[in-house]
Amino acid sequence: MPTFDYAPAPESRSVVTIAPTYGFFIDGAFTRPKATFATLNPADESVLAEVSQAGPKDVDKAVAAARRAFEGEWGRLSGAERGKYLFRIARILQERAREFAVLETLDNGKPIKETRDFDVPTAAAHFFYHAGWADKLEYAGLSAPGATARPHGVVAQVIPWNFPLLMLAWKIAPALATGNTVVLKPAESTPLSALLFAEVCQQADLPAGVVNIVTGDGRTGQALVEHPDVDKIAFTGSTEVGKIIARSIAGTAKKATLELGGKAANVVFDDAPIDQAVEGIVGGIFFNQGQVCCAGSRLLVQENVHDEVVAKLKRRLQTLRVGDPMDKNTDLGAINSREQLDRITTLVDAGVAEGAERWSPACTLPTKGFWYPPTLLTGVAQTHRVATEEIFGPVLSVLTFRTPQEAVAKANNTAYGLSAGVWTEKGSRILWMADQLRAGVVWANTFNRFDPTSPFGGYKESGYGREGGRHGLEAYVTTTPATPTGATR
Ligand code: NAD
């Protein structure tokens, strides 16, 4: 195996200014910091900033601001006018792309090449896409015959730490396009890009109260989703918390979409172009250190090509560069938090105790920060915890199958149903597999492709509702008649 030395190519962190402390963004302005807690750079455990913990009273203020905006200027705007704001936000995101990429990498730990080439451009693309819908909702098939689609009102949005800016865009863009107002809570370990986005809202002259950002941990999220003046909830996060939210709103008039966990099967048939599949498998599980809801974390490989695929995977993993997320050469950055690192370690150890064989390439991990090497687990059985539970880390569990029927049975043998991959030369088999797999997204001969035009969402314990595309808009409107104060399109 030839080895290569790369000269370091660090991105400059001077393009972004991080304040020492942050308050909330409510009614178009930043509040004074209070009850602060630290947000860390997971690559070296340094404190990036102190952010505020919102209590019920702060959440109340944010929801009240969103309600006023909904019943005020924003609610009276035409779709075309709303669209202008979305276009403006999209353009500002593009103009400030480097700033966002650096900030996201510092706060999350993911490689700069991912924030620069994926997170930030895809977030901007979501605003551009939804800007186009704002004045065309009647063509989106949103209206039932004779009825007019209307916004719900105030939307509570709670998001996780794995794609902080992108999840914000997935949430805020469709909500604004359809005329709702928003209170968003970012994850406690990655609040900074949402707070920078608040500046973008100011820069775009978005009317006060249309977007409000409150920071804090699960208690803040709970206060937000349980607030009586919230009309709709959009949550992305763990299945465990999704269930708590579903229980807490049962019996209320609140609408909800829940985008939860996953345990995707990436199915490789013996007729697949193996080298191409190996690239797809690597991208499928090691993108964002595997901290991806739709990560291809269960490799199902046809028995007769198992040894070849595993040998090629091992060879490829030896070329992955793990280290400083700000270095443009880096393929794998840091794990987002100590808690997440502990979860990964515990689960992998359990897999080994249950009989899986563990392999990682030789790599030197930094001594500070939260790190886990790219890892293969072979000899995994369907009953092993590493085959059933979401690891959410750079760990691939390898299982085998003999027939397409067995592949489908094993792929569907999960509580989740978010995504799946199929690698084969045969188009007819792709269509058959896509029909059989109980997953919201099925990729064929590729993996982890995202586009704002394409709906994304799960079956079973991966949640309900779709985000993106025309289907994603539907979650943000109702066809019931408007109240006298309700907004119109
Ligand atoms: P998490 O559920 O712990 O937290 C998600 C968010 O919910 C955070 O902002 C958190 O503060 C908040 N929260 C915690 N308890 C709450 C409560 N009781 N009420 C309201 N809000 C509460 O998830 P996480 O660890 O941040 O994220 C990882 C999870 O997210 C994984 O399971 C992953 O699969 C999932 N995810 C799913 C998608 C998808 O589109 N399906 C996308 C990304 C991540």
Coordinates of C-alpha atoms and ligand atoms in Angstrom, one line a residue:
M1 CA 0.0 0.0 0.0
P2 CA 1.7 3.3 -1.1
T3 CA 1.6 6.0 1.5
F4 CA 1.2 9.7 0.8
D5 CA 2.1 12.7 2.9
Y6 CA -0.1 15.7 2.6
A7 CA 1.0 19.1 3.4
P8 CA -1.5 20.7 5.8
A9 CA -4.0 22.9 4.1
P10 CA -5.9 24.6 7.0
E11 CA -8.8 26.9 6.3
S12 CA -8.5 30.2 8.1
R13 CA -10.8 30.7 11.0
S14 CA -10.4 34.5 10.9
V15 CA -13.2 34.7 8.3
V16 CA -15.7 34.3 11.1
T17 CA -16.2 36.4 14.3
I18 CA -17.6 34.5 17.3
A19 CA -18.9 36.6 20.1
P20 CA -17.9 35.5 23.7
T21 CA -21.6 35.2 24.7
Y22 CA -25.0 35.0 22.9
G23 CA -28.6 35.7 23.9
F24 CA -31.6 34.7 22.0
F25 CA -33.0 36.1 18.7
I26 CA -36.5 37.2 19.5
D27 CA -38.7 39.7 17.6
G28 CA -35.9 40.7 15.3
A29 CA -33.3 41.5 18.0
F30 CA -30.7 39.7 20.1
T31 CA -31.5 39.5 23.8
R32 CA -29.0 39.8 26.7
P33 CA -27.2 36.6 27.5
K34 CA -28.5 34.7 30.5
A35 CA -27.9 31.4 32.3
T36 CA -25.1 30.6 29.8
F37 CA -23.5 27.3 28.9
A38 CA -20.4 26.6 26.8
T39 CA -20.4 25.3 23.2
L40 CA -17.2 23.5 22.4
N41 CA -15.0 22.8 19.4
P42 CA -15.2 19.0 19.5
A43 CA -11.9 18.8 17.6
D44 CA -9.9 20.2 20.6
E45 CA -12.5 20.8 23.4
S46 CA -11.8 24.5 23.4
V47 CA -14.7 26.8 24.4
L48 CA -16.0 28.6 21.3
A49 CA -18.7 30.7 23.0
E50 CA -21.2 30.8 25.9
V51 CA -24.8 30.6 24.8
S52 CA -28.0 31.1 26.8
Q53 CA -30.4 28.6 28.2
A54 CA -34.0 29.6 27.4
G55 CA -36.5 28.9 30.1
P56 CA -40.3 28.8 29.7
K57 CA -40.6 32.6 29.9
D58 CA -38.1 33.1 27.1
V59 CA -39.9 30.6 25.0
D60 CA -43.2 32.4 25.8
K61 CA -41.7 35.7 24.5
A62 CA -40.4 34.0 21.3
V63 CA -43.8 32.4 20.6
A64 CA -45.6 35.7 21.3
A65 CA -43.3 37.4 18.8
A66 CA -44.0 34.8 16.2
R67 CA -47.7 35.1 16.8
R68 CA -47.6 38.9 16.4
A69 CA -45.7 38.6 13.2
F70 CA -48.1 36.0 11.9
E71 CA -51.1 38.2 12.6
G72 CA -49.3 41.3 11.5
E73 CA -47.3 42.3 8.5
W74 CA -46.0 38.9 7.5
G75 CA -49.5 37.4 7.5
R76 CA -50.7 40.0 5.0
L77 CA -47.8 39.6 2.5
S78 CA -48.4 38.1 -0.8
G79 CA -46.6 34.9 -1.8
A80 CA -44.5 36.9 -4.2
E81 CA -43.3 39.3 -1.4
R82 CA -42.5 36.4 0.9
G83 CA -40.5 34.8 -2.0
K84 CA -38.4 37.9 -2.2
Y85 CA -37.3 37.5 1.4
L86 CA -36.4 33.8 0.8
F87 CA -34.4 34.7 -2.3
R88 CA -32.6 37.4 -0.3
I89 CA -31.8 34.9 2.5
A90 CA -30.5 32.4 -0.1
R91 CA -28.2 34.9 -1.7
I92 CA -26.8 36.1 1.6
L93 CA -26.1 32.5 2.6
Q94 CA -24.1 32.2 -0.6
E95 CA -22.3 35.4 -0.1
R96 CA -21.4 34.4 3.5
A97 CA -20.8 30.8 2.6
R98 CA -17.2 30.7 3.8
E99 CA -18.1 32.2 7.1
F100 CA -20.9 29.6 7.6
A101 CA -18.7 26.7 6.6
V102 CA -15.9 27.7 9.0
L103 CA -18.3 28.3 11.9
E104 CA -20.2 25.0 11.3
T105 CA -16.9 23.0 11.1
L106 CA -15.7 24.7 14.4
D107 CA -18.9 24.0 16.3
N108 CA -19.8 20.6 14.8
G109 CA -16.4 19.0 14.1
K110 CA -17.2 17.9 10.5
P111 CA -14.6 18.4 7.8
I112 CA -14.4 21.8 6.1
K113 CA -14.8 20.2 2.7
E114 CA -18.2 18.9 3.8
T115 CA -19.5 22.2 5.2
R116 CA -18.0 24.1 2.2
D117 CA -19.2 21.7 -0.5
F118 CA -22.4 20.2 1.0
D119 CA -24.0 21.7 4.1
V120 CA -23.8 25.4 3.1
P121 CA -24.6 25.1 -0.6
T122 CA -27.5 22.7 0.1
A123 CA -28.9 25.0 2.7
A124 CA -28.8 27.9 0.2
A125 CA -30.4 25.6 -2.4
H126 CA -33.3 24.9 0.0
F127 CA -34.0 28.6 0.3
F128 CA -33.8 29.2 -3.5
Y129 CA -36.1 26.2 -4.1
H130 CA -38.7 27.3 -1.6
A131 CA -38.5 30.9 -2.7
G132 CA -39.8 29.7 -6.1
W133 CA -42.8 28.0 -4.5
A134 CA -43.9 31.0 -2.3
D135 CA -46.2 32.5 -5.0
K136 CA -47.1 29.3 -6.7
L137 CA -48.6 27.2 -3.9
E138 CA -51.9 26.8 -5.8
Y139 CA -49.9 24.8 -8.4
A140 CA -48.4 22.6 -5.7
G141 CA -51.6 20.5 -5.5
L142 CA -51.9 21.7 -1.9
S143 CA -55.5 22.7 -2.1
A144 CA -58.3 20.2 -1.7
P145 CA -61.0 20.9 -4.3
G146 CA -62.8 24.1 -3.3
A147 CA -60.5 24.8 -0.4
T148 CA -57.5 27.1 0.0
A149 CA -54.3 26.1 1.6
R150 CA -53.4 28.3 4.5
P151 CA -50.4 28.4 6.8
H152 CA -50.8 26.9 10.3
G153 CA -49.5 29.9 12.1
V154 CA -46.6 29.6 14.6
V155 CA -44.3 26.6 14.0
A156 CA -42.0 25.2 16.7
Q157 CA -38.9 23.7 15.1
V158 CA -36.4 21.6 17.1
I159 CA -33.3 20.3 15.3
P160 CA -30.3 18.0 16.0
W161 CA -26.5 18.7 15.9
N162 CA -25.5 16.6 12.9
F163 CA -26.4 19.1 10.2
P164 CA -27.1 22.3 12.2
L165 CA -27.4 24.8 9.3
L166 CA -28.9 22.3 6.8
M167 CA -31.6 21.1 9.2
L168 CA -32.4 24.8 9.9
A169 CA -32.8 25.4 6.2
W170 CA -35.0 22.3 5.8
K171 CA -37.2 23.6 8.5
I172 CA -37.3 27.4 8.0
A173 CA -37.5 27.6 4.2
P174 CA -40.8 25.7 3.7
A175 CA -42.3 27.3 6.8
L176 CA -41.7 30.8 5.5
A177 CA -42.6 30.0 1.9
T178 CA -46.0 28.9 3.0
G179 CA -46.5 31.9 5.3
N180 CA -45.9 30.5 8.7
T181 CA -43.7 32.1 11.4
V182 CA -41.1 30.2 13.3
V183 CA -39.5 29.6 16.7
L184 CA -36.5 27.4 16.2
K185 CA -34.3 25.6 18.8
P186 CA -30.9 24.4 17.6
A187 CA -29.2 21.5 19.4
E188 CA -27.3 22.5 22.6
S189 CA -23.9 21.4 21.2
T190 CA -24.2 23.3 17.8
P191 CA -26.1 26.5 18.3
L192 CA -23.7 28.9 16.5
S193 CA -24.8 28.6 12.9
A194 CA -28.4 29.3 13.9
L195 CA -27.3 32.4 15.7
L196 CA -25.4 33.5 12.6
F197 CA -28.5 32.8 10.6
A198 CA -30.3 35.2 12.9
E199 CA -27.9 37.9 11.6
V200 CA -28.8 36.9 8.0
C201 CA -32.5 37.5 8.9
Q202 CA -31.6 41.0 10.0
Q203 CA -29.5 41.6 7.0
A204 CA -32.4 40.4 4.8
D205 CA -34.8 42.9 6.6
L206 CA -37.1 40.0 7.4
P207 CA -39.9 41.5 9.5
A208 CA -39.4 41.1 13.2
G209 CA -40.8 38.0 14.8
V210 CA -41.0 35.9 11.6
V211 CA -37.9 33.9 12.7
N212 CA -37.0 33.5 16.3
I213 CA -34.1 31.5 17.7
V214 CA -34.0 30.2 21.3
T215 CA -31.1 28.2 22.5
G216 CA -30.9 25.6 25.3
D217 CA -31.1 21.9 25.9
G218 CA -34.0 19.4 25.9
R219 CA -35.8 21.4 28.5
T220 CA -36.1 24.3 26.1
G221 CA -37.2 22.0 23.4
Q222 CA -39.9 20.6 25.6
A223 CA -41.1 24.0 26.7
L224 CA -41.3 25.0 23.0
V225 CA -43.2 22.0 21.7
E226 CA -45.6 22.0 24.7
H227 CA -46.3 25.7 24.4
P228 CA -50.1 26.2 24.0
D229 CA -49.8 28.8 21.3
V230 CA -47.8 26.7 18.9
D231 CA -49.8 25.4 15.9
K232 CA -47.3 23.0 14.4
I233 CA -44.2 21.1 15.4
A234 CA -41.4 20.1 13.1
F235 CA -38.9 17.9 14.9
T236 CA -35.7 16.2 13.7
G237 CA -33.8 14.1 16.2
S238 CA -33.8 10.8 18.0
T239 CA -36.7 8.3 17.9
E240 CA -36.7 8.4 21.7
V241 CA -37.4 12.1 21.9
G242 CA -39.8 11.9 18.9
K243 CA -41.9 9.5 20.9
I244 CA -41.9 11.8 23.9
I245 CA -43.1 14.7 21.7
A246 CA -45.8 12.6 20.0
R247 CA -47.1 11.6 23.5
S248 CA -47.0 15.2 24.8
I249 CA -49.1 16.6 21.9
A250 CA -51.6 13.7 21.8
G251 CA -55.1 15.1 22.2
T252 CA -54.1 18.6 21.2
A253 CA -54.8 20.3 17.8
K254 CA -51.1 20.6 17.1
K255 CA -49.8 19.2 13.8
A256 CA -46.4 17.5 13.8
T257 CA -43.8 16.0 11.5
L258 CA -41.1 13.8 13.1
E259 CA -37.9 13.0 11.3
L260 CA -36.2 10.5 13.5
G261 CA -33.5 7.8 13.5
G262 CA -32.4 5.3 10.9
K263 CA -30.5 2.1 10.4
A264 CA -30.2 1.9 6.6
A265 CA -29.2 -1.2 4.7
N266 CA -26.8 -0.7 1.8
V267 CA -27.4 -3.8 -0.3
V268 CA -24.6 -5.0 -2.7
F269 CA -25.4 -7.7 -5.2
D270 CA -22.7 -9.7 -6.9
D271 CA -23.3 -8.1 -10.3
A272 CA -22.6 -4.6 -8.9
P273 CA -19.6 -2.6 -10.2
I274 CA -17.6 -3.5 -7.0
D275 CA -15.2 -0.6 -7.1
Q276 CA -18.0 1.9 -7.5
A277 CA -19.9 0.2 -4.8
V278 CA -17.0 0.5 -2.4
E279 CA -16.8 4.2 -3.0
G280 CA -20.6 4.4 -2.3
I281 CA -20.3 2.3 0.8
V282 CA -17.5 4.5 2.2
G283 CA -19.4 7.7 1.4
G284 CA -22.6 6.2 2.8
I285 CA -21.2 5.5 6.3
F286 CA -18.2 7.8 6.7
F287 CA -19.8 11.0 5.5
N288 CA -20.1 13.3 8.6
Q289 CA -18.4 10.6 10.7
G290 CA -21.5 8.4 10.2
Q291 CA -23.5 10.9 12.3
V292 CA -26.2 10.8 9.6
C293 CA -29.8 9.6 10.1
C294 CA -29.8 7.9 6.7
A295 CA -26.2 6.6 6.9
G296 CA -25.7 3.2 5.2
S297 CA -24.7 1.6 8.5
R298 CA -25.7 -2.0 7.7
L299 CA -23.8 -3.3 4.7
L300 CA -25.7 -6.3 3.3
V301 CA -23.3 -8.0 0.8
Q302 CA -24.0 -11.0 -1.4
E303 CA -22.1 -13.9 0.1
N304 CA -20.1 -14.8 -3.0
V305 CA -18.5 -11.3 -3.2
H306 CA -18.2 -10.7 0.6
D307 CA -14.5 -11.3 0.8
E308 CA -13.7 -9.2 -2.3
V309 CA -15.8 -6.3 -1.0
V310 CA -14.4 -6.4 2.5
A311 CA -10.8 -6.6 1.2
K312 CA -11.4 -3.6 -1.1
L313 CA -13.1 -1.7 1.7
K314 CA -10.2 -2.3 4.0
R315 CA -7.8 -1.0 1.3
R316 CA -9.9 2.1 0.8
L317 CA -10.3 2.8 4.5
Q318 CA -6.5 3.0 4.8
T319 CA -6.5 6.0 2.5
L320 CA -9.0 8.0 4.6
R321 CA -7.5 11.0 6.3
V322 CA -8.7 11.5 9.9
G323 CA -7.8 14.6 11.7
D324 CA -8.1 18.4 11.9
P325 CA -11.6 19.2 10.5
M326 CA -10.4 22.6 9.3
D327 CA -7.8 21.0 7.1
K328 CA -9.1 20.8 3.5
N329 CA -7.5 17.4 3.1
T330 CA -9.5 15.8 5.9
D331 CA -12.0 13.1 5.2
L332 CA -13.1 12.3 8.7
G333 CA -13.3 14.9 11.5
A334 CA -14.3 14.8 15.1
I335 CA -17.3 13.2 16.8
N336 CA -19.6 16.0 17.9
S337 CA -19.6 15.5 21.7
R338 CA -18.2 13.3 24.4
E339 CA -21.6 11.8 25.0
Q340 CA -21.8 10.8 21.4
L341 CA -18.3 9.3 21.5
D342 CA -19.2 7.3 24.6
R343 CA -22.4 6.0 22.9
I344 CA -20.4 4.8 19.9
T345 CA -17.7 3.2 22.1
T346 CA -20.3 1.4 24.2
L347 CA -22.2 0.1 21.3
V348 CA -19.1 -1.1 19.4
D349 CA -17.8 -2.8 22.5
A350 CA -21.2 -4.6 22.9
G351 CA -21.0 -5.7 19.2
V352 CA -17.5 -7.2 19.8
A353 CA -18.7 -8.9 23.0
E354 CA -21.6 -10.4 21.0
G355 CA -19.1 -11.9 18.5
A356 CA -18.5 -9.3 15.7
E357 CA -14.9 -8.9 14.5
R358 CA -13.7 -5.3 14.6
W359 CA -11.1 -3.7 12.2
S360 CA -9.8 -0.2 11.8
P361 CA -7.0 1.1 9.7
A362 CA -3.8 2.3 11.4
C363 CA -4.4 6.0 12.1
T364 CA -3.1 8.4 14.7
L365 CA -5.9 10.2 16.4
P366 CA -5.4 13.6 18.0
T367 CA -5.0 13.5 21.7
K368 CA -7.5 16.3 22.5
G369 CA -11.1 16.3 21.3
F370 CA -13.5 13.5 20.5
W371 CA -12.3 11.0 18.0
Y372 CA -13.2 7.6 16.7
P373 CA -11.4 5.7 13.9
P374 CA -13.2 4.4 10.8
T375 CA -14.3 0.9 11.9
L376 CA -15.6 -2.2 10.1
L377 CA -17.5 -4.9 12.1
T378 CA -17.6 -8.2 10.2
G379 CA -19.4 -11.4 11.1
V380 CA -22.4 -9.4 12.4
A381 CA -25.6 -11.3 13.0
Q382 CA -29.0 -9.8 12.7
T383 CA -29.6 -10.1 16.5
H384 CA -26.5 -8.1 17.4
R385 CA -27.0 -4.7 18.9
V386 CA -24.7 -3.2 16.2
A387 CA -27.2 -4.5 13.6
T388 CA -30.3 -3.2 15.3
E389 CA -29.4 0.0 17.1
E390 CA -28.4 3.3 15.5
I391 CA -24.7 3.7 16.2
F392 CA -24.5 7.2 14.7
G393 CA -20.7 7.0 14.2
P394 CA -18.1 5.9 11.7
V395 CA -18.8 2.2 12.1
L396 CA -20.0 -0.2 9.4
S397 CA -21.7 -3.5 10.3
V398 CA -21.3 -6.1 7.6
L399 CA -23.8 -8.9 7.1
T400 CA -24.3 -11.3 4.2
F401 CA -27.2 -12.7 2.1
R402 CA -27.6 -15.2 -0.7
T403 CA -30.8 -14.3 -2.6
P404 CA -32.7 -11.1 -3.3
Q405 CA -35.5 -12.3 -1.1
E406 CA -33.1 -12.8 1.8
A407 CA -31.6 -9.3 1.2
V408 CA -35.1 -7.7 1.4
A409 CA -36.0 -9.7 4.5
K410 CA -32.8 -8.7 6.3
A411 CA -32.9 -5.1 5.1
N412 CA -36.5 -4.7 6.4
N413 CA -35.7 -6.4 9.7
T414 CA -35.4 -3.2 11.6
A415 CA -37.6 -0.9 13.6
Y416 CA -36.5 2.0 11.3
G417 CA -37.4 2.8 7.7
L418 CA -35.6 5.9 6.6
S419 CA -33.3 5.0 3.7
A420 CA -31.6 2.2 1.8
G421 CA -29.1 1.6 -1.0
V422 CA -29.0 -0.9 -3.8
W423 CA -26.0 -1.8 -5.9
T424 CA -26.7 -3.9 -9.0
E425 CA -26.4 -3.8 -12.8
K426 CA -30.0 -4.8 -13.3
G427 CA -32.5 -2.1 -13.6
S428 CA -35.4 -4.5 -13.0
R429 CA -33.9 -5.6 -9.7
I430 CA -33.5 -2.0 -8.7
L431 CA -37.2 -1.4 -9.3
W432 CA -38.1 -4.6 -7.5
M433 CA -36.0 -3.8 -4.5
A434 CA -37.3 -0.2 -4.3
D435 CA -40.8 -1.6 -4.2
Q436 CA -39.9 -4.1 -1.5
L437 CA -37.8 -2.0 0.8
R438 CA -39.7 -0.3 3.6
A439 CA -37.6 2.9 3.5
G440 CA -38.6 6.5 2.6
V441 CA -35.6 6.9 0.3
V442 CA -34.0 4.2 -1.8
W443 CA -30.8 5.1 -3.6
A444 CA -29.6 2.9 -6.5
N445 CA -25.9 2.7 -7.4
T446 CA -25.3 5.8 -5.3
F447 CA -25.9 6.9 -1.7
N448 CA -26.5 10.1 0.3
R449 CA -27.8 12.2 -2.6
F450 CA -29.9 15.1 -1.5
D451 CA -31.9 17.7 -3.4
P452 CA -34.4 20.2 -2.3
T453 CA -36.9 19.0 -5.0
S454 CA -36.9 15.5 -3.5
P455 CA -39.0 14.6 -0.5
F456 CA -37.2 13.0 2.4
G457 CA -38.7 11.1 5.4
G458 CA -39.3 7.8 7.0
Y459 CA -41.5 4.8 7.7
K460 CA -42.0 3.1 11.0
E461 CA -39.8 4.4 13.9
S462 CA -38.0 6.8 11.5
G463 CA -41.0 9.1 11.9
Y464 CA -43.7 10.6 9.7
G465 CA -44.0 13.5 7.3
R466 CA -41.7 14.5 4.4
E467 CA -39.3 17.3 4.0
G468 CA -38.3 18.8 0.6
G469 CA -40.2 18.8 -2.7
R470 CA -43.9 19.4 -3.0
H471 CA -44.6 16.8 -0.4
G472 CA -42.6 18.8 2.2
L473 CA -44.8 21.9 1.6
E474 CA -47.9 20.0 2.6
A475 CA -46.8 19.7 6.2
Y476 CA -46.9 23.5 6.5
V477 CA -50.4 24.2 5.3
T478 CA -53.9 23.4 6.3
T479 CA -57.1 23.5 4.2
T480 CA -59.3 24.4 7.1
P481 CA -60.9 27.9 6.9
A482 CA -58.9 30.7 8.2
T483 CA -59.7 32.4 11.5
P484 CA -60.6 36.1 11.1
T485 CA -57.1 37.1 12.1
G486 CA -55.4 34.3 10.2
A487 CA -53.0 35.0 7.4
T488 CA -53.9 34.6 3.7
R489 CA -51.7 33.8 0.9
Ligands
NAD1 P1 -32.0 14.3 20.2 O1 -33.4 13.7 20.0 O2 -31.3 14.0 21.5 O3 -32.1 15.9 20.2 C1 -32.6 16.6 19.1 C2 -33.2 17.9 19.5 O4 -34.2 17.7 20.4 C3 -32.1 18.7 20.3 O5 -32.3 20.1 19.9 C4 -32.5 18.5 21.7 O6 -32.1 19.6 22.6 C5 -34.0 18.5 21.6 N1 -34.7 17.8 22.7 C6 -34.2 16.8 23.6 N2 -35.2 16.4 24.4 C7 -36.3 17.1 24.1 C8 -37.7 17.0 24.5 N3 -38.1 16.3 25.5 N4 -38.6 17.8 23.9 C9 -38.3 18.6 22.9 N5 -37.0 18.7 22.4 C10 -36.0 17.9 23.0 O7 -31.2 13.9 18.9 P2 -29.7 14.2 18.6 O8 -28.8 13.3 19.4 O9 -29.4 15.7 18.7 O10 -29.6 13.9 17.1 C11 -29.3 12.7 16.6 C12 -30.6 12.0 16.2 O11 -31.3 12.7 15.2 C13 -30.3 10.6 15.5 O12 -31.2 9.7 16.0 C14 -30.6 10.9 14.0 O13 -31.0 9.7 13.3 C15 -31.7 11.9 14.1 N6 -31.8 12.6 12.8 C16 -32.8 12.4 12.0 C17 -32.9 13.0 10.8 C18 -34.0 12.7 9.8 O14 -34.2 13.5 8.9 N7 -34.8 11.7 10.0 C19 -31.9 13.9 10.4 C20 -30.9 14.2 11.3 C21 -30.8 13.5 12.5

